[in-house]
Short mmCIF file of C-alpha atoms and ligand atoms in Angstrom, two decimals:
data_model
loop_
_atom_site.label_atom_id
_atom_site.label_comp_id
_atom_site.label_asym_id
_atom_site.label_seq_id
_atom_site.Cartn_x
_atom_site.Cartn_y
_atom_site.Cartn_z
CA UNK A 1 0.00 0.00 0.00
CA UNK A 2 1.25 3.46 -0.95
CA UNK A 3 1.74 6.25 1.57
CA UNK A 4 -0.41 9.36 1.19
CA UNK A 5 0.79 12.96 1.08
CA UNK A 6 -1.41 16.05 0.98
CA UNK A 7 0.14 19.05 -0.81
CA UNK A 8 -1.62 22.43 -0.73
CA UNK A 9 -1.36 24.59 -3.84
CA UNK A 10 -0.15 21.72 -6.03
CA UNK A 11 -1.60 23.27 -9.18
CA UNK A 12 1.55 25.16 -10.12
CA UNK A 13 5.20 25.89 -9.40
CA UNK A 14 7.00 24.19 -6.54
CA UNK A 15 3.91 22.35 -5.25
CA UNK A 16 3.16 20.83 -8.66
CA UNK A 17 6.76 19.68 -9.11
CA UNK A 18 6.84 18.21 -5.60
CA UNK A 19 3.62 16.32 -6.44
CA UNK A 20 5.19 15.06 -9.68
CA UNK A 21 8.40 13.96 -7.94
CA UNK A 22 6.58 12.09 -5.15
CA UNK A 23 4.08 10.46 -7.51
CA UNK A 24 6.95 9.27 -9.70
CA UNK A 25 8.51 7.27 -6.86
CA UNK A 26 5.42 5.03 -6.89
CA UNK A 27 5.60 4.94 -3.10
CA UNK A 28 3.38 7.97 -2.70
CA UNK A 29 -0.19 8.76 -3.57
CA UNK A 30 -0.54 12.55 -3.84
CA UNK A 31 -3.62 14.44 -2.74
CA UNK A 32 -3.45 17.76 -4.58
CA UNK A 33 -5.35 20.21 -2.34
CA UNK A 34 -6.21 23.04 -4.73
CA UNK A 35 -8.67 25.89 -5.14
CA UNK A 36 -9.21 25.28 -8.87
CA UNK A 37 -9.93 21.62 -9.59
CA UNK A 38 -9.83 21.87 -13.38
CA UNK A 39 -6.52 23.72 -13.29
CA UNK A 40 -5.03 21.16 -10.91
CA UNK A 41 -6.17 18.26 -13.08
CA UNK A 42 -4.63 19.86 -16.16
CA UNK A 43 -1.43 20.65 -14.27
CA UNK A 44 -1.07 17.03 -13.13
CA UNK A 45 -1.43 15.85 -16.70
CA UNK A 46 0.99 18.47 -18.01
CA UNK A 47 3.80 17.00 -15.90
CA UNK A 48 2.88 13.42 -16.83
CA UNK A 49 1.44 12.20 -13.52
CA UNK A 50 -0.35 8.89 -14.03
CA UNK A 51 -4.09 8.92 -13.29
CA UNK A 52 -3.87 6.53 -10.36
CA UNK A 53 -1.01 8.40 -8.66
CA UNK A 54 -3.04 11.39 -7.48
CA UNK A 55 -6.40 12.69 -6.28
CA UNK A 56 -7.45 16.30 -6.75
CA UNK A 57 -9.45 17.78 -3.85
CA UNK A 58 -10.93 21.21 -3.28
CA UNK A 59 -9.19 23.48 -0.78
CA UNK A 60 -9.27 27.26 -0.67
CA UNK A 61 -6.76 27.66 2.10
CA UNK A 62 -7.68 31.34 2.54
CA UNK A 63 -11.12 30.25 3.77
CA UNK A 64 -11.36 28.70 7.23
CA UNK A 65 -14.63 27.08 6.27
CA UNK A 66 -13.03 25.50 3.21
CA UNK A 67 -10.16 24.19 5.36
CA UNK A 68 -12.62 22.50 7.72
CA UNK A 69 -14.58 21.06 4.80
CA UNK A 70 -11.40 19.78 3.17
CA UNK A 71 -10.43 17.88 6.32
CA UNK A 72 -13.88 16.27 6.41
CA UNK A 73 -13.68 15.34 2.73
CA UNK A 74 -10.19 13.92 3.17
CA UNK A 75 -11.36 11.72 6.03
CA UNK A 76 -14.17 10.42 3.83
CA UNK A 77 -11.84 9.05 1.15
CA UNK A 78 -10.44 6.71 3.79
CA UNK A 79 -6.73 7.13 3.12
CA UNK A 80 -4.23 7.43 5.97
CA UNK A 81 -2.30 10.72 6.14
CA UNK A 82 1.45 10.12 6.12
CA UNK A 83 2.70 13.58 5.19
CA UNK A 84 1.27 17.07 4.91
CA UNK A 85 2.99 19.79 2.86
CA UNK A 86 1.89 23.40 3.44
CA UNK A 87 2.95 25.00 0.18
CA UNK A 88 0.18 27.25 -1.16
CA UNK A 89 0.94 30.95 -0.98
CA UNK A 90 0.22 34.28 -2.58
CA UNK A 91 2.50 37.28 -2.98
CA UNK A 92 0.89 40.54 -4.10
CA UNK A 93 3.61 43.19 -3.98
CA UNK A 94 1.76 45.90 -5.94
CA UNK A 95 -1.44 46.10 -3.90
CA UNK A 96 -2.34 49.55 -2.59
CA UNK A 97 -5.17 48.35 -0.39
CA UNK A 98 -5.42 44.99 1.36
CA UNK A 99 -7.64 42.24 -0.04
CA UNK A 100 -9.74 40.28 2.45
CA UNK A 101 -10.35 36.58 3.02
CA UNK A 102 -13.93 35.26 3.36
CA UNK A 103 -13.58 35.71 7.13
CA UNK A 104 -12.32 39.29 6.68
CA UNK A 105 -8.61 38.81 7.37
CA UNK A 106 -5.86 40.39 5.25
CA UNK A 107 -5.59 37.91 2.36
CA UNK A 108 -1.89 37.03 2.18
CA UNK A 109 -1.55 36.26 5.88
CA UNK A 110 -4.92 34.45 5.78
CA UNK A 111 -3.71 32.27 2.89
CA UNK A 112 -0.07 31.69 3.75
CA UNK A 113 -0.42 31.43 7.52
CA UNK A 114 -3.88 31.30 9.12
CA UNK A 115 -5.44 28.71 6.78
CA UNK A 116 -2.40 26.48 7.07
CA UNK A 117 -2.27 26.98 10.83
CA UNK A 118 -5.82 25.63 11.10
CA UNK A 119 -5.10 22.83 8.61
CA UNK A 120 -2.01 21.70 10.58
CA UNK A 121 -3.89 21.70 13.86
CA UNK A 122 -6.83 19.72 12.48
CA UNK A 123 -4.68 17.26 10.54
CA UNK A 124 -2.42 16.46 13.51
CA UNK A 125 -5.12 13.95 14.42
CA UNK A 126 -4.77 12.30 11.02
CA UNK A 127 -0.97 12.29 11.12
CA UNK A 128 -1.12 10.56 14.52
CA UNK A 129 -2.93 7.69 12.77
CA UNK A 130 -0.49 7.53 9.83
CA UNK A 131 0.35 4.24 8.14
CA UNK A 132 4.08 5.01 8.40
CA UNK A 133 5.87 5.09 11.75
CA UNK A 134 7.33 8.57 11.27
CA UNK A 135 4.86 10.88 9.53
CA UNK A 136 6.04 14.33 8.45
CA UNK A 137 4.62 17.83 8.32
CA UNK A 138 6.55 20.21 6.06
CA UNK A 139 5.95 23.97 5.74
CA UNK A 140 7.55 25.98 2.92
CA UNK A 141 9.76 28.78 4.21
CA UNK A 142 11.78 31.37 2.36
CA UNK A 143 15.02 33.25 2.62
CA UNK A 144 13.13 36.52 2.66
CA UNK A 145 11.91 35.68 6.17
CA UNK A 146 15.49 36.16 7.37
CA UNK A 147 17.24 39.57 7.45
CA UNK A 148 20.49 37.76 8.42
CA UNK A 149 20.65 36.35 4.88
CA UNK A 150 21.47 38.29 1.72
CA UNK A 151 18.06 37.58 0.18
CA UNK A 152 16.35 38.80 3.34
CA UNK A 153 18.12 42.13 3.70
CA UNK A 154 16.09 44.02 1.11
CA UNK A 155 13.49 46.20 2.86
CA UNK A 156 10.77 46.09 3.99
CA UNK A 157 11.92 43.58 6.57
CA UNK A 158 9.51 41.29 8.35
CA UNK A 159 8.57 42.27 11.88
CA UNK A 160 5.58 40.92 13.81
CA UNK A 161 6.16 43.52 16.53
CA UNK A 162 3.95 42.79 19.52
CA UNK A 163 1.34 41.19 17.25
CA UNK A 164 -1.02 44.04 18.08
CA UNK A 165 -2.91 43.51 14.81
CA UNK A 166 -3.58 39.85 15.60
CA UNK A 167 -4.56 40.81 19.12
CA UNK A 168 -7.10 43.31 17.78
CA UNK A 169 -8.80 40.65 15.63
CA UNK A 170 -6.97 41.22 12.30
CA UNK A 171 -10.05 42.49 10.46
CA UNK A 172 -10.90 45.88 8.94
CA UNK A 173 -9.35 48.40 9.52
CA UNK A 174 -6.40 46.22 10.57
CA UNK A 175 -4.29 44.67 7.86
CA UNK A 176 -0.85 43.95 9.35
CA UNK A 177 0.14 41.57 12.13
CA UNK A 178 1.94 44.40 13.95
CA UNK A 179 -1.15 46.59 13.55
CA UNK A 180 0.71 49.18 11.45
CA UNK A 181 0.12 50.56 7.95
CA UNK A 182 -0.55 48.09 5.08
CA UNK A 183 2.60 47.07 3.23
CA UNK A 184 2.01 44.07 0.92
CA UNK A 185 5.63 42.91 0.60
CA UNK A 186 6.05 42.99 4.36
CA UNK A 187 2.73 41.13 4.78
CA UNK A 188 4.15 38.24 2.71
CA UNK A 189 7.40 38.18 4.69
CA UNK A 190 5.51 38.36 8.00
CA UNK A 191 3.38 35.41 6.90
CA UNK A 192 6.52 33.41 6.16
CA UNK A 193 7.93 34.23 9.61
CA UNK A 194 4.65 32.83 10.99
CA UNK A 195 5.20 29.67 8.89
CA UNK A 196 8.60 29.09 10.51
CA UNK A 197 7.32 29.95 14.01
CA UNK A 198 4.44 27.50 13.47
CA UNK A 199 6.82 24.73 12.44
CA UNK A 200 9.03 25.32 15.48
CA UNK A 201 6.10 25.54 17.88
CA UNK A 202 4.53 22.35 16.42
CA UNK A 203 7.86 20.66 17.05
CA UNK A 204 8.08 21.95 20.62
CA UNK A 205 4.53 20.97 21.47
CA UNK A 206 4.05 17.72 19.60
CA UNK A 207 7.21 16.07 18.36
CA UNK A 208 7.98 14.08 21.47
CA UNK A 209 4.44 12.93 22.15
CA UNK A 210 3.54 12.07 18.53
CA UNK A 211 6.81 11.17 16.78
CA UNK A 212 5.81 13.43 13.89
CA UNK A 213 8.73 15.15 12.14
CA UNK A 214 8.07 18.87 11.66
CA UNK A 215 10.30 20.71 9.23
CA UNK A 216 10.62 23.66 6.93
CA UNK A 217 12.80 24.46 3.96
CA UNK A 218 14.03 27.13 1.60
CA UNK A 219 14.08 25.40 -1.79
CA UNK A 220 16.09 28.17 -3.50
CA UNK A 221 14.94 31.12 -5.55
CA UNK A 222 12.41 29.73 -8.00
CA UNK A 223 12.20 32.94 -9.98
CA UNK A 224 9.98 31.59 -12.77
CA UNK A 225 6.92 30.53 -10.77
CA UNK A 226 3.51 32.16 -10.80
CA UNK A 227 4.28 33.53 -7.33
CA UNK A 228 5.52 36.61 -9.14
CA UNK A 229 2.44 36.88 -11.37
CA UNK A 230 1.29 39.95 -9.50
CA UNK A 231 4.54 41.83 -9.98
CA UNK A 232 5.43 44.29 -12.76
CA UNK A 233 5.80 42.44 -16.10
CA UNK A 234 9.33 43.84 -16.42
CA UNK A 235 10.24 42.41 -13.00
CA UNK A 236 8.96 39.02 -14.10
CA UNK A 237 11.32 39.15 -17.09
CA UNK A 238 14.39 40.43 -15.33
CA UNK A 239 14.18 38.59 -11.99
CA UNK A 240 15.01 35.08 -13.33
CA UNK A 241 17.93 36.45 -15.35
CA UNK A 242 19.21 38.38 -12.34
CA UNK A 243 18.96 35.30 -10.13
CA UNK A 244 20.63 33.09 -12.74
CA UNK A 245 23.58 35.24 -13.70
CA UNK A 246 24.12 37.75 -10.88
CA UNK A 247 23.16 36.23 -7.54
CA UNK A 248 23.45 32.58 -8.60
CA UNK A 249 20.33 31.84 -6.56
CA UNK A 250 18.21 30.53 -9.43
CA UNK A 251 16.62 27.11 -9.03
CA UNK A 252 14.32 25.46 -11.56
CA UNK A 253 10.79 24.56 -10.54
CA UNK A 254 11.65 20.89 -11.09
CA UNK A 255 14.65 20.98 -8.77
CA UNK A 256 12.79 22.97 -6.09
CA UNK A 257 9.98 20.39 -6.23
CA UNK A 258 12.48 17.57 -5.89
CA UNK A 259 13.93 19.25 -2.80
CA UNK A 260 10.49 19.43 -1.22
CA UNK A 261 9.89 15.78 -2.13
CA UNK A 262 13.18 14.81 -0.48
CA UNK A 263 12.26 16.62 2.75
CA UNK A 264 8.95 14.71 2.70
CA UNK A 265 10.35 11.29 1.92
CA UNK A 266 14.09 10.77 2.36
CA UNK A 267 15.53 9.33 5.55
CA UNK A 268 18.20 12.03 5.80
CA UNK A 269 15.48 14.61 6.49
CA UNK A 270 13.96 12.94 9.53
CA UNK A 271 15.21 15.47 12.08
CA UNK A 272 12.28 17.40 13.55
CA UNK A 273 12.31 21.13 14.26
CA UNK A 274 14.71 21.69 11.37
CA UNK A 275 14.92 24.35 8.66
CA UNK A 276 16.66 22.98 5.57
CA UNK A 277 18.49 24.99 2.97
CA UNK A 278 20.68 24.48 -0.07
CA UNK A 279 22.17 27.94 0.36
CA UNK A 280 21.73 31.10 -1.64
CA UNK A 281 24.19 30.38 -4.42
CA UNK A 282 23.43 27.17 -6.23
CA UNK A 283 26.33 24.85 -6.88
CA UNK A 284 26.16 21.74 -8.98
CA UNK A 285 25.26 18.81 -6.73
CA UNK A 286 25.06 21.26 -3.81
CA UNK A 287 24.18 19.55 -0.53
CA UNK A 288 21.50 20.60 1.91
CA UNK A 289 22.27 21.72 5.43
CA UNK A 290 20.45 22.75 8.58
CA UNK A 291 20.14 26.50 8.55
CA UNK A 292 19.53 28.95 11.38
CA UNK A 293 16.26 30.80 11.12
CA UNK A 294 15.98 34.54 11.71
CA UNK A 295 16.18 36.04 15.17
CA UNK A 296 12.45 36.69 15.21
CA UNK A 297 11.60 33.20 13.90
CA UNK A 298 13.69 31.61 16.67
CA UNK A 299 12.04 33.61 19.46
CA UNK A 300 10.16 31.05 21.58
CA UNK A 301 8.05 33.63 23.40
CA UNK A 302 6.95 35.11 20.11
CA UNK A 303 6.14 31.63 18.82
CA UNK A 304 3.85 31.02 21.81
CA UNK A 305 2.14 34.37 21.47
CA UNK A 306 1.70 33.91 17.71
CA UNK A 307 0.25 30.44 18.38
CA UNK A 308 -2.23 31.61 21.03
CA UNK A 309 -3.47 34.54 18.95
CA UNK A 310 -3.70 32.43 15.77
CA UNK A 311 -5.73 29.83 17.67
CA UNK A 312 -8.23 32.54 18.58
CA UNK A 313 -8.40 33.95 15.05
CA UNK A 314 -9.11 30.57 13.43
CA UNK A 315 -11.60 29.57 16.13
CA UNK A 316 -9.62 26.81 17.83
CA UNK A 317 -9.52 28.55 21.21
P1 NDP B 401 3.05 29.51 -7.28
O1 NDP B 401 2.32 30.80 -7.34
O2 NDP B 401 3.55 28.90 -8.54
O3 NDP B 401 2.18 28.41 -6.54
C1 NDP B 401 1.38 28.74 -5.45
C2 NDP B 401 0.26 27.74 -5.35
O4 NDP B 401 -0.57 28.12 -4.25
C3 NDP B 401 -0.62 27.68 -6.59
O5 NDP B 401 -0.93 26.34 -6.83
C4 NDP B 401 -1.86 28.45 -6.16
O6 NDP B 401 -3.05 28.02 -6.77
C5 NDP B 401 -1.90 28.06 -4.70
N1 NDP B 401 -2.78 28.94 -3.93
C6 NDP B 401 -2.74 30.29 -3.79
N2 NDP B 401 -3.78 30.71 -3.03
C7 NDP B 401 -4.48 29.61 -2.69
C8 NDP B 401 -5.66 29.38 -1.95
N3 NDP B 401 -6.35 30.38 -1.38
N4 NDP B 401 -6.10 28.11 -1.79
C9 NDP B 401 -5.42 27.09 -2.35
N5 NDP B 401 -4.33 27.24 -3.09
C10 NDP B 401 -3.86 28.48 -3.26
O7 NDP B 401 4.24 29.79 -6.25
P2 NDP B 401 5.53 28.93 -5.83
O8 NDP B 401 5.45 27.56 -6.36
O9 NDP B 401 6.71 29.76 -6.14
O10 NDP B 401 5.39 28.92 -4.26
C11 NDP B 401 5.14 27.76 -3.50
C12 NDP B 401 5.72 27.93 -2.12
O11 NDP B 401 7.13 28.09 -2.19
C13 NDP B 401 5.19 29.15 -1.34
O12 NDP B 401 4.95 28.76 -0.01
C14 NDP B 401 6.35 30.13 -1.41
O13 NDP B 401 6.35 31.00 -0.30
C15 NDP B 401 7.52 29.17 -1.38
N6 NDP B 401 8.75 29.74 -1.91
C16 NDP B 401 8.85 30.17 -3.21
C17 NDP B 401 10.03 30.73 -3.66
C18 NDP B 401 10.17 31.24 -5.04
O14 NDP B 401 11.22 31.81 -5.34
N7 NDP B 401 9.21 31.06 -5.93
C19 NDP B 401 11.20 30.85 -2.79
C20 NDP B 401 10.98 30.33 -1.46
C21 NDP B 401 9.82 29.81 -1.05
P3 NDP B 401 -3.51 28.52 -8.23
O15 NDP B 401 -2.76 27.63 -9.19
O16 NDP B 401 -4.97 28.24 -8.22
O17 NDP B 401 -3.15 29.95 -8.36
#
C-alpha cells in the first residue's frame, strides 16, 4: 500500500513539481489540495502524472470554512495521512489596499499562515494515525523571512512587533500583524515568519508525544513561478535572469519540487524542528544543510504568542 501525502497549492510551481516527484517514486499517492480543480487536473497531466497516482481535492486555504470542509472530505476518502505539505501561498507586492479573506482577514496572511495553521492543527489527528511510523509535516519557508541572509536584507523587513494587529482581531481596519500601515511585501514576509514559528512551535509541542517530524525548507529562488504573477511584467522578465547570472540563486521549478519531495520522503530529512536549505548560491550537486532561522523566527516567546493569537483567530480557542 502506498503512503499518502497532501500538498496544498499543487496546481503550479513548486507544489506541482513536488507532487510530480513524489508520484513518480510510486511509493506515494498525492492528494493535490487546490482551489481550482480543473486547473489542478490539467497541471497534473501536463507534468505526466499517471491517473492513479493522485487525487485532486478542493481546498481554498484562505477560507477557514473550506479548510474545515477539506479535512472532512479527506477523512471520507479513507486514506491514511502520512505527510502534509503546506505549500500554497500568494504574494501581491503591488497592492495599494489589502484584499480580504472570506472571514475578513488580510488575504496574504490568511492564505499563507492562518489557513495552514488551522489545517495543521486539524490534521495532527490524522498524522497521529499515519500508516508510516514517522509521519512528516513540512511547511515551505523562504530566505526573505530572514534579514540575516542576503536575500532577506532588502526592505521592507519582516517584523511581527507585539502582534497588536492579531490581538485586535486582524479584520478591517487592521491589515498587518503588527497593527501598522498596510505594506504588501512585508505582509508576505511576515506570513513566512509565521510559517517558521508555526513549524518550530509544532515541534516543541508535539514532536515528542507524537513522533511526527516537523520541518521547513528554503528550496532556492524559484524565480519563474507564478508567485511573481502579480509583480510588474518587467520584473517578471528580469528577476530570473538576475537570479541566474548575478546572484546565482536561481533554481528550476523541477529541482525545487524535488527538494520538497526529499524533505517529505528521504531518511536524511527525519530530524524534527529543522529548517533545511541548499544555500543562496546554487552549486552543482550542492548539498543541503540545517540553517539557522531569523532572530524573530527563533524567538520562543513570540512563537507562543503567535500560536495563542492564531488559535483565537481561526476559532480553535
Ligand atoms: P506559485 O504561485 O507557482 O504556486 C502557489 C500555489 O498556491 C498555486 O498552486 C496556487 O493556486 C496556490 N494557492 C494560492 N492561493 C491559494 C488558496 N487560497 N487556496 C489554495 N491554493 C492556493 O508559487 P511557488 O510555487 O513559487 O510557491 C510555492 C511555495 O514556495 C510558497 O509557499 C512560497 O512562499 C515558497 N517559496 C517560493 C520561492 C520562489 O522563489 N518562488 C522561494 C521560497 C519559497 P492557483 O494555481 O490556483 O493559483
